[in-house]
């Protein structure tokens, strides 16, 4: 999975193929002609309401893909530290999916990145990375 350059339409298309879902079911759910549904598969981004509908229909959290992107490629922490008022809740528990952990450990295992690279580039805490290596056994010499 390429978390840096997400193409949500192709992710939806893959999930539909994976689940062998017929076009008639999709057309009846969305109440759209086939060509408009096929056009969604080509879209890099979709409106939130549509993405929510796809997530429910396919029983897959497509929003989690964006969360993983934010974890890996968001702005540096502290860039807006002076903001005191918090309107939206702060979510930190279980932000790392197994797929993301596997992605990070695969980078480490294949030598694409060192532990220090991962800590620096993706701002994964050193202790967290160490726990993943111990728990999932993807040790490398870096």
PDB file of N, CA and C in Angstrom, residues 23-113:
ATOM      1  N   UNK A  23     -22.194  -5.322 -10.003  1.00  0.00           N
ATOM      2  CA  UNK A  23     -22.492  -3.926 -10.299  1.00  0.00           C
ATOM      3  C   UNK A  23     -23.949  -3.580  -9.979  1.00  0.00           C
ATOM      4  N   UNK A  24     -24.867  -4.515 -10.164  1.00  0.00           N
ATOM      5  CA  UNK A  24     -26.281  -4.228  -9.888  1.00  0.00           C
ATOM      6  C   UNK A  24     -26.513  -3.847  -8.429  1.00  0.00           C
ATOM      7  N   UNK A  25     -25.819  -4.506  -7.513  1.00  0.00           N
ATOM      8  CA  UNK A  25     -25.936  -4.152  -6.089  1.00  0.00           C
ATOM      9  C   UNK A  25     -25.427  -2.740  -5.838  1.00  0.00           C
ATOM     10  N   UNK A  26     -24.323  -2.402  -6.474  1.00  0.00           N
ATOM     11  CA  UNK A  26     -23.724  -1.073  -6.283  1.00  0.00           C
ATOM     12  C   UNK A  26     -24.638  -0.002  -6.871  1.00  0.00           C
ATOM     13  N   UNK A  27     -25.160  -0.261  -8.073  1.00  0.00           N
ATOM     14  CA  UNK A  27     -26.054   0.707  -8.724  1.00  0.00           C
ATOM     15  C   UNK A  27     -27.304   0.945  -7.888  1.00  0.00           C
ATOM     16  N   UNK A  28     -27.861  -0.113  -7.304  1.00  0.00           N
ATOM     17  CA  UNK A  28     -29.077   0.065  -6.502  1.00  0.00           C
ATOM     18  C   UNK A  28     -28.781   0.815  -5.202  1.00  0.00           C
ATOM     19  N   UNK A  29     -27.609   0.613  -4.627  1.00  0.00           N
ATOM     20  CA  UNK A  29     -27.245   1.324  -3.403  1.00  0.00           C
ATOM     21  C   UNK A  29     -27.051   2.815  -3.669  1.00  0.00           C
ATOM     22  N   UNK A  30     -26.272   3.127  -4.685  1.00  0.00           N
ATOM     23  CA  UNK A  30     -25.932   4.524  -4.956  1.00  0.00           C
ATOM     24  C   UNK A  30     -26.965   5.231  -5.827  1.00  0.00           C
ATOM     25  N   UNK A  31     -27.853   4.439  -6.460  1.00  0.00           N
ATOM     26  CA  UNK A  31     -28.863   5.002  -7.365  1.00  0.00           C
ATOM     27  C   UNK A  31     -28.202   5.859  -8.444  1.00  0.00           C
ATOM     28  N   UNK A  32     -27.156   5.290  -9.026  1.00  0.00           N
ATOM     29  CA  UNK A  32     -26.395   5.958 -10.080  1.00  0.00           C
ATOM     30  C   UNK A  32     -26.218   5.003 -11.248  1.00  0.00           C
ATOM     31  N   UNK A  33     -26.055   5.564 -12.458  1.00  0.00           N
ATOM     32  CA  UNK A  33     -25.765   4.693 -13.603  1.00  0.00           C
ATOM     33  C   UNK A  33     -24.351   4.106 -13.486  1.00  0.00           C
ATOM     34  N   UNK A  34     -24.134   3.023 -14.195  1.00  0.00           N
ATOM     35  CA  UNK A  34     -22.867   2.297 -14.115  1.00  0.00           C
ATOM     36  C   UNK A  34     -21.667   3.174 -14.451  1.00  0.00           C
ATOM     37  N   UNK A  35     -21.795   4.027 -15.469  1.00  0.00           N
ATOM     38  CA  UNK A  35     -20.643   4.838 -15.876  1.00  0.00           C
ATOM     39  C   UNK A  35     -20.203   5.806 -14.774  1.00  0.00           C
ATOM     40  N   UNK A  36     -21.149   6.302 -13.961  1.00  0.00           N
ATOM     41  CA  UNK A  36     -20.771   7.202 -12.866  1.00  0.00           C
ATOM     42  C   UNK A  36     -20.049   6.442 -11.750  1.00  0.00           C
ATOM     43  N   UNK A  37     -20.472   5.217 -11.522  1.00  0.00           N
ATOM     44  CA  UNK A  37     -19.796   4.391 -10.517  1.00  0.00           C
ATOM     45  C   UNK A  37     -18.389   4.050 -10.993  1.00  0.00           C
ATOM     46  N   UNK A  38     -18.267   3.692 -12.264  1.00  0.00           N
ATOM     47  CA  UNK A  38     -16.944   3.390 -12.819  1.00  0.00           C
ATOM     48  C   UNK A  38     -16.037   4.614 -12.766  1.00  0.00           C
ATOM     49  N   UNK A  39     -16.623   5.800 -12.947  1.00  0.00           N
ATOM     50  CA  UNK A  39     -15.839   7.037 -12.842  1.00  0.00           C
ATOM     51  C   UNK A  39     -15.288   7.235 -11.430  1.00  0.00           C
ATOM     52  N   UNK A  40     -16.041   6.783 -10.415  1.00  0.00           N
ATOM     53  CA  UNK A  40     -15.559   6.906  -9.029  1.00  0.00           C
ATOM     54  C   UNK A  40     -14.278   6.104  -8.834  1.00  0.00           C
ATOM     55  N   UNK A  41     -14.160   4.975  -9.520  1.00  0.00           N
ATOM     56  CA  UNK A  41     -12.963   4.141  -9.396  1.00  0.00           C
ATOM     57  C   UNK A  41     -11.729   4.857  -9.933  1.00  0.00           C
ATOM     58  N   UNK A  42     -11.940   5.823 -10.812  1.00  0.00           N
ATOM     59  CA  UNK A  42     -10.835   6.573 -11.407  1.00  0.00           C
ATOM     60  C   UNK A  42     -10.446   7.798 -10.574  1.00  0.00           C
ATOM     61  N   UNK A  43     -11.297   8.166  -9.621  1.00  0.00           N
ATOM     62  CA  UNK A  43     -11.061   9.371  -8.827  1.00  0.00           C
ATOM     63  C   UNK A  43      -9.990   9.138  -7.765  1.00  0.00           C
ATOM     64  N   UNK A  44      -9.096  10.099  -7.653  1.00  0.00           N
ATOM     65  CA  UNK A  44      -8.064  10.035  -6.615  1.00  0.00           C
ATOM     66  C   UNK A  44      -8.667  10.339  -5.245  1.00  0.00           C
ATOM     67  N   UNK A  45      -9.669  11.216  -5.224  1.00  0.00           N
ATOM     68  CA  UNK A  45     -10.334  11.621  -3.985  1.00  0.00           C
ATOM     69  C   UNK A  45     -11.840  11.547  -4.184  1.00  0.00           C
ATOM     70  N   UNK A  46     -12.566  11.328  -3.102  1.00  0.00           N
ATOM     71  CA  UNK A  46     -14.026  11.319  -3.131  1.00  0.00           C
ATOM     72  C   UNK A  46     -14.546  12.155  -1.967  1.00  0.00           C
ATOM     73  N   UNK A  47     -15.734  12.755  -2.121  1.00  0.00           N
ATOM     74  CA  UNK A  47     -16.319  13.500  -1.001  1.00  0.00           C
ATOM     75  C   UNK A  47     -16.541  12.588   0.210  1.00  0.00           C
ATOM     76  N   UNK A  48     -16.495  13.167   1.375  1.00  0.00           N
ATOM     77  CA  UNK A  48     -16.594  12.410   2.619  1.00  0.00           C
ATOM     78  C   UNK A  48     -17.861  11.568   2.691  1.00  0.00           C
ATOM     79  N   UNK A  49     -18.991  12.139   2.290  1.00  0.00           N
ATOM     80  CA  UNK A  49     -20.255  11.405   2.339  1.00  0.00           C
ATOM     81  C   UNK A  49     -20.219  10.150   1.487  1.00  0.00           C
ATOM     82  N   UNK A  50     -19.650  10.275   0.303  1.00  0.00           N
ATOM     83  CA  UNK A  50     -19.528   9.110  -0.584  1.00  0.00           C
ATOM     84  C   UNK A  50     -18.579   8.075   0.003  1.00  0.00           C
ATOM     85  N   UNK A  51     -17.482   8.540   0.543  1.00  0.00           N
ATOM     86  CA  UNK A  51     -16.502   7.625   1.126  1.00  0.00           C
ATOM     87  C   UNK A  51     -17.097   6.887   2.327  1.00  0.00           C
ATOM     88  N   UNK A  52     -17.916   7.578   3.097  1.00  0.00           N
ATOM     89  CA  UNK A  52     -18.587   6.946   4.230  1.00  0.00           C
ATOM     90  C   UNK A  52     -19.546   5.862   3.746  1.00  0.00           C
ATOM     91  N   UNK A  53     -20.265   6.157   2.677  1.00  0.00           N
ATOM     92  CA  UNK A  53     -21.197   5.177   2.107  1.00  0.00           C
ATOM     93  C   UNK A  53     -20.444   3.943   1.605  1.00  0.00           C
ATOM     94  N   UNK A  54     -19.330   4.169   0.916  1.00  0.00           N
ATOM     95  CA  UNK A  54     -18.510   3.048   0.446  1.00  0.00           C
ATOM     96  C   UNK A  54     -17.981   2.242   1.631  1.00  0.00           C
ATOM     97  N   UNK A  55     -17.534   2.938   2.679  1.00  0.00           N
ATOM     98  CA  UNK A  55     -16.987   2.256   3.858  1.00  0.00           C
ATOM     99  C   UNK A  55     -18.028   1.343   4.497  1.00  0.00           C
ATOM    100  N   UNK A  56     -19.251   1.837   4.610  1.00  0.00           N
ATOM    101  CA  UNK A  56     -20.318   1.024   5.197  1.00  0.00           C
ATOM    102  C   UNK A  56     -20.666  -0.151   4.292  1.00  0.00           C
ATOM    103  N   UNK A  57     -20.791   0.129   3.004  1.00  0.00           N
ATOM    104  CA  UNK A  57     -21.184  -0.906   2.048  1.00  0.00           C
ATOM    105  C   UNK A  57     -20.148  -2.026   1.970  1.00  0.00           C
ATOM    106  N   UNK A  58     -18.884  -1.653   1.921  1.00  0.00           N
ATOM    107  CA  UNK A  58     -17.813  -2.644   1.772  1.00  0.00           C
ATOM    108  C   UNK A  58     -17.269  -3.137   3.118  1.00  0.00           C
ATOM    109  N   UNK A  59     -17.809  -2.570   4.205  1.00  0.00           N
ATOM    110  CA  UNK A  59     -17.368  -2.930   5.554  1.00  0.00           C
ATOM    111  C   UNK A  59     -15.849  -2.826   5.684  1.00  0.00           C
ATOM    112  N   UNK A  60     -15.347  -1.673   5.236  1.00  0.00           N
ATOM    113  CA  UNK A  60     -13.908  -1.400   5.277  1.00  0.00           C
ATOM    114  C   UNK A  60     -13.721   0.077   5.596  1.00  0.00           C
ATOM    115  N   UNK A  61     -12.828   0.388   6.507  1.00  0.00           N
ATOM    116  CA  UNK A  61     -12.608   1.766   6.935  1.00  0.00           C
ATOM    117  C   UNK A  61     -11.614   2.466   6.011  1.00  0.00           C
ATOM    118  N   UNK A  62     -12.130   3.079   4.947  1.00  0.00           N
ATOM    119  CA  UNK A  62     -11.265   3.805   4.016  1.00  0.00           C
ATOM    120  C   UNK A  62     -10.664   5.051   4.663  1.00  0.00           C
ATOM    121  N   UNK A  63     -11.323   5.579   5.674  1.00  0.00           N
ATOM    122  CA  UNK A  63     -10.793   6.751   6.371  1.00  0.00           C
ATOM    123  C   UNK A  63      -9.496   6.411   7.100  1.00  0.00           C
ATOM    124  N   UNK A  64      -9.361   5.156   7.488  1.00  0.00           N
ATOM    125  CA  UNK A  64      -8.151   4.716   8.184  1.00  0.00           C
ATOM    126  C   UNK A  64      -6.925   4.885   7.289  1.00  0.00           C
ATOM    127  N   UNK A  65      -7.115   4.748   5.980  1.00  0.00           N
ATOM    128  CA  UNK A  65      -5.999   4.957   5.051  1.00  0.00           C
ATOM    129  C   UNK A  65      -5.473   6.385   5.167  1.00  0.00           C
ATOM    130  N   UNK A  66      -6.409   7.335   5.277  1.00  0.00           N
ATOM    131  CA  UNK A  66      -5.998   8.727   5.431  1.00  0.00           C
ATOM    132  C   UNK A  66      -5.335   8.951   6.793  1.00  0.00           C
ATOM    133  N   UNK A  67      -5.832   8.261   7.818  1.00  0.00           N
ATOM    134  CA  UNK A  67      -5.205   8.369   9.141  1.00  0.00           C
ATOM    135  C   UNK A  67      -3.761   7.890   9.089  1.00  0.00           C
ATOM    136  N   UNK A  68      -3.542   6.788   8.383  1.00  0.00           N
ATOM    137  CA  UNK A  68      -2.179   6.268   8.260  1.00  0.00           C
ATOM    138  C   UNK A  68      -1.296   7.262   7.503  1.00  0.00           C
ATOM    139  N   UNK A  69      -1.857   7.906   6.484  1.00  0.00           N
ATOM    140  CA  UNK A  69      -1.111   8.926   5.746  1.00  0.00           C
ATOM    141  C   UNK A  69      -0.716  10.062   6.693  1.00  0.00           C
ATOM    142  N   UNK A  70      -1.662  10.502   7.521  1.00  0.00           N
ATOM    143  CA  UNK A  70      -1.369  11.589   8.462  1.00  0.00           C
ATOM    144  C   UNK A  70      -0.276  11.205   9.445  1.00  0.00           C
ATOM    145  N   UNK A  71      -0.317   9.969   9.911  1.00  0.00           N
ATOM    146  CA  UNK A  71       0.699   9.507  10.858  1.00  0.00           C
ATOM    147  C   UNK A  71       2.082   9.545  10.216  1.00  0.00           C
ATOM    148  N   UNK A  72       2.155   9.114   8.968  1.00  0.00           N
ATOM    149  CA  UNK A  72       3.453   9.015   8.302  1.00  0.00           C
ATOM    150  C   UNK A  72       3.947  10.327   7.702  1.00  0.00           C
ATOM    151  N   UNK A  73       3.041  11.169   7.227  1.00  0.00           N
ATOM    152  CA  UNK A  73       3.476  12.315   6.433  1.00  0.00           C
ATOM    153  C   UNK A  73       2.928  13.660   6.901  1.00  0.00           C
ATOM    154  N   UNK A  74       2.417  13.763   8.118  1.00  0.00           N
ATOM    155  CA  UNK A  74       1.859  15.032   8.571  1.00  0.00           C
ATOM    156  C   UNK A  74       2.966  16.033   8.882  1.00  0.00           C
ATOM    157  N   UNK A  75       2.554  17.269   9.098  1.00  0.00           N
ATOM    158  CA  UNK A  75       3.505  18.329   9.438  1.00  0.00           C
ATOM    159  C   UNK A  75       4.176  18.030  10.764  1.00  0.00           C
ATOM    160  N   UNK A  76       5.290  18.688  10.983  1.00  0.00           N
ATOM    161  CA  UNK A  76       6.028  18.523  12.236  1.00  0.00           C
ATOM    162  C   UNK A  76       5.146  18.907  13.418  1.00  0.00           C
ATOM    163  N   UNK A  77       5.283  18.182  14.506  1.00  0.00           N
ATOM    164  CA  UNK A  77       4.584  18.551  15.732  1.00  0.00           C
ATOM    165  C   UNK A  77       5.154  19.868  16.224  1.00  0.00           C
ATOM    166  N   UNK A  78       4.294  20.641  16.844  1.00  0.00           N
ATOM    167  CA  UNK A  78       4.749  21.894  17.410  1.00  0.00           C
ATOM    168  C   UNK A  78       4.608  23.064  16.460  1.00  0.00           C
ATOM    169  N   UNK A  79       4.180  22.817  15.230  1.00  0.00           N
ATOM    170  CA  UNK A  79       4.043  23.927  14.296  1.00  0.00           C
ATOM    171  C   UNK A  79       2.892  24.838  14.696  1.00  0.00           C
ATOM    172  N   UNK A  80       1.918  24.312  15.415  1.00  0.00           N
ATOM    173  CA  UNK A  80       0.789  25.111  15.892  1.00  0.00           C
ATOM    174  C   UNK A  80       0.602  24.925  17.396  1.00  0.00           C
ATOM    175  N   UNK A  81       1.672  24.945  18.143  1.00  0.00           N
ATOM    176  CA  UNK A  81       1.603  24.670  19.581  1.00  0.00           C
ATOM    177  C   UNK A  81       0.872  25.748  20.365  1.00  0.00           C
ATOM    178  N   UNK A  82       0.773  26.951  19.829  1.00  0.00           N
ATOM    179  CA  UNK A  82       0.164  28.039  20.574  1.00  0.00           C
ATOM    180  C   UNK A  82      -1.356  27.998  20.557  1.00  0.00           C
ATOM    181  N   UNK A  83      -1.942  27.052  19.865  1.00  0.00           N
ATOM    182  CA  UNK A  83      -3.394  26.950  19.851  1.00  0.00           C
ATOM    183  C   UNK A  83      -3.860  26.388  21.186  1.00  0.00           C
ATOM    184  N   UNK A  84      -4.677  27.152  21.896  1.00  0.00           N
ATOM    185  CA  UNK A  84      -5.136  26.715  23.207  1.00  0.00           C
ATOM    186  C   UNK A  84      -6.524  26.092  23.134  1.00  0.00           C
ATOM    187  N   UNK A  85      -7.357  26.611  22.278  1.00  0.00           N
ATOM    188  CA  UNK A  85      -8.729  26.142  22.174  1.00  0.00           C
ATOM    189  C   UNK A  85      -8.795  24.892  21.309  1.00  0.00           C
ATOM    190  N   UNK A  86      -9.346  23.822  21.869  1.00  0.00           N
ATOM    191  CA  UNK A  86      -9.492  22.580  21.116  1.00  0.00           C
ATOM    192  C   UNK A  86     -10.977  22.324  20.914  1.00  0.00           C
ATOM    193  N   UNK A  87     -11.404  22.450  19.685  1.00  0.00           N
ATOM    194  CA  UNK A  87     -12.806  22.260  19.361  1.00  0.00           C
ATOM    195  C   UNK A  87     -13.095  20.786  19.121  1.00  0.00           C
ATOM    196  N   UNK A  88     -12.183  20.099  18.467  1.00  0.00           N
ATOM    197  CA  UNK A  88     -12.377  18.693  18.145  1.00  0.00           C
ATOM    198  C   UNK A  88     -11.609  17.808  19.115  1.00  0.00           C
ATOM    199  N   UNK A  89     -12.115  16.608  19.358  1.00  0.00           N
ATOM    200  CA  UNK A  89     -11.412  15.700  20.271  1.00  0.00           C
ATOM    201  C   UNK A  89     -10.070  15.259  19.721  1.00  0.00           C
ATOM    202  N   UNK A  90      -9.188  14.863  20.622  1.00  0.00           N
ATOM    203  CA  UNK A  90      -7.847  14.416  20.270  1.00  0.00           C
ATOM    204  C   UNK A  90      -7.805  12.890  20.344  1.00  0.00           C
ATOM    205  N   UNK A  91      -7.507  12.211  19.225  1.00  0.00           N
ATOM    206  CA  UNK A  91      -7.459  10.755  19.195  1.00  0.00           C
ATOM    207  C   UNK A  91      -6.019  10.292  19.105  1.00  0.00           C
ATOM    208  N   UNK A  92      -5.585   9.446  20.033  1.00  0.00           N
ATOM    209  CA  UNK A  92      -4.227   8.913  19.964  1.00  0.00           C
ATOM    210  C   UNK A  92      -4.172   7.402  20.180  1.00  0.00           C
ATOM    211  N   UNK A  93      -5.179   6.816  20.777  1.00  0.00           N
ATOM    212  CA  UNK A  93      -5.132   5.389  21.078  1.00  0.00           C
ATOM    213  C   UNK A  93      -5.262   4.565  19.807  1.00  0.00           C
ATOM    214  N   UNK A  94      -4.451   3.547  19.707  1.00  0.00           N
ATOM    215  CA  UNK A  94      -4.500   2.570  18.623  1.00  0.00           C
ATOM    216  C   UNK A  94      -4.547   3.216  17.237  1.00  0.00           C
ATOM    217  N   UNK A  95      -3.682   4.177  17.010  1.00  0.00           N
ATOM    218  CA  UNK A  95      -3.645   4.822  15.705  1.00  0.00           C
ATOM    219  C   UNK A  95      -2.860   4.007  14.686  1.00  0.00           C
ATOM    220  N   UNK A  96      -2.074   3.067  15.142  1.00  0.00           N
ATOM    221  CA  UNK A  96      -1.264   2.262  14.239  1.00  0.00           C
ATOM    222  C   UNK A  96      -1.980   0.954  13.924  1.00  0.00           C
ATOM    223  N   UNK A  97      -2.398   0.786  12.684  1.00  0.00           N
ATOM    224  CA  UNK A  97      -3.034  -0.472  12.288  1.00  0.00           C
ATOM    225  C   UNK A  97      -1.958  -1.525  12.058  1.00  0.00           C
ATOM    226  N   UNK A  98      -2.379  -2.768  12.019  1.00  0.00           N
ATOM    227  CA  UNK A  98      -1.432  -3.851  11.757  1.00  0.00           C
ATOM    228  C   UNK A  98      -0.797  -3.674  10.382  1.00  0.00           C
ATOM    229  N   UNK A  99      -1.588  -3.178   9.430  1.00  0.00           N
ATOM    230  CA  UNK A  99      -1.061  -2.958   8.082  1.00  0.00           C
ATOM    231  C   UNK A  99       0.065  -1.917   8.098  1.00  0.00           C
ATOM    232  N   UNK A 100      -0.113  -0.859   8.875  1.00  0.00           N
ATOM    233  CA  UNK A 100       0.917   0.176   8.972  1.00  0.00           C
ATOM    234  C   UNK A 100       2.156  -0.365   9.682  1.00  0.00           C
ATOM    235  N   UNK A 101       1.947  -1.128  10.745  1.00  0.00           N
ATOM    236  CA  UNK A 101       3.078  -1.724  11.466  1.00  0.00           C
ATOM    237  C   UNK A 101       3.867  -2.627  10.528  1.00  0.00           C
ATOM    238  N   UNK A 102       3.154  -3.444   9.753  1.00  0.00           N
ATOM    239  CA  UNK A 102       3.819  -4.331   8.790  1.00  0.00           C
ATOM    240  C   UNK A 102       4.596  -3.532   7.751  1.00  0.00           C
ATOM    241  N   UNK A 103       4.017  -2.417   7.303  1.00  0.00           N
ATOM    242  CA  UNK A 103       4.674  -1.549   6.327  1.00  0.00           C
ATOM    243  C   UNK A 103       5.995  -1.017   6.892  1.00  0.00           C
ATOM    244  N   UNK A 104       5.953  -0.508   8.114  1.00  0.00           N
ATOM    245  CA  UNK A 104       7.149   0.047   8.758  1.00  0.00           C
ATOM    246  C   UNK A 104       8.196  -1.045   8.969  1.00  0.00           C
ATOM    247  N   UNK A 105       7.769  -2.193   9.482  1.00  0.00           N
ATOM    248  CA  UNK A 105       8.717  -3.278   9.747  1.00  0.00           C
ATOM    249  C   UNK A 105       9.293  -3.845   8.458  1.00  0.00           C
ATOM    250  N   UNK A 106       8.516  -3.806   7.388  1.00  0.00           N
ATOM    251  CA  UNK A 106       9.026  -4.265   6.097  1.00  0.00           C
ATOM    252  C   UNK A 106      10.126  -3.327   5.594  1.00  0.00           C
ATOM    253  N   UNK A 107       9.941  -2.022   5.801  1.00  0.00           N
ATOM    254  CA  UNK A 107      10.993  -1.060   5.437  1.00  0.00           C
ATOM    255  C   UNK A 107      12.273  -1.365   6.207  1.00  0.00           C
ATOM    256  N   UNK A 108      12.113  -1.708   7.457  1.00  0.00           N
ATOM    257  CA  UNK A 108      13.252  -2.026   8.316  1.00  0.00           C
ATOM    258  C   UNK A 108      13.899  -3.341   7.894  1.00  0.00           C
ATOM    259  N   UNK A 109      13.077  -4.356   7.691  1.00  0.00           N
ATOM    260  CA  UNK A 109      13.566  -5.699   7.351  1.00  0.00           C
ATOM    261  C   UNK A 109      14.312  -5.708   6.017  1.00  0.00           C
ATOM    262  N   UNK A 110      13.796  -4.980   5.026  1.00  0.00           N
ATOM    263  CA  UNK A 110      14.413  -4.972   3.696  1.00  0.00           C
ATOM    264  C   UNK A 110      15.596  -4.023   3.604  1.00  0.00           C
ATOM    265  N   UNK A 111      15.811  -3.235   4.649  1.00  0.00           N
ATOM    266  CA  UNK A 111      16.945  -2.319   4.641  1.00  0.00           C
ATOM    267  C   UNK A 111      16.684  -1.019   3.905  1.00  0.00           C
ATOM    268  N   UNK A 112      15.438  -0.784   3.507  1.00  0.00           N
ATOM    269  CA  UNK A 112      15.096   0.470   2.833  1.00  0.00           C
ATOM    270  C   UNK A 112      15.315   1.643   3.784  1.00  0.00           C
ATOM    271  N   UNK A 113      14.989   1.430   5.058  1.00  0.00           N
ATOM    272  CA  UNK A 113      15.197   2.466   6.070  1.00  0.00           C
ATOM    273  C   UNK A 113      15.790   1.826   7.324  1.00  0.00           C
TER     274      UNK A 113
END
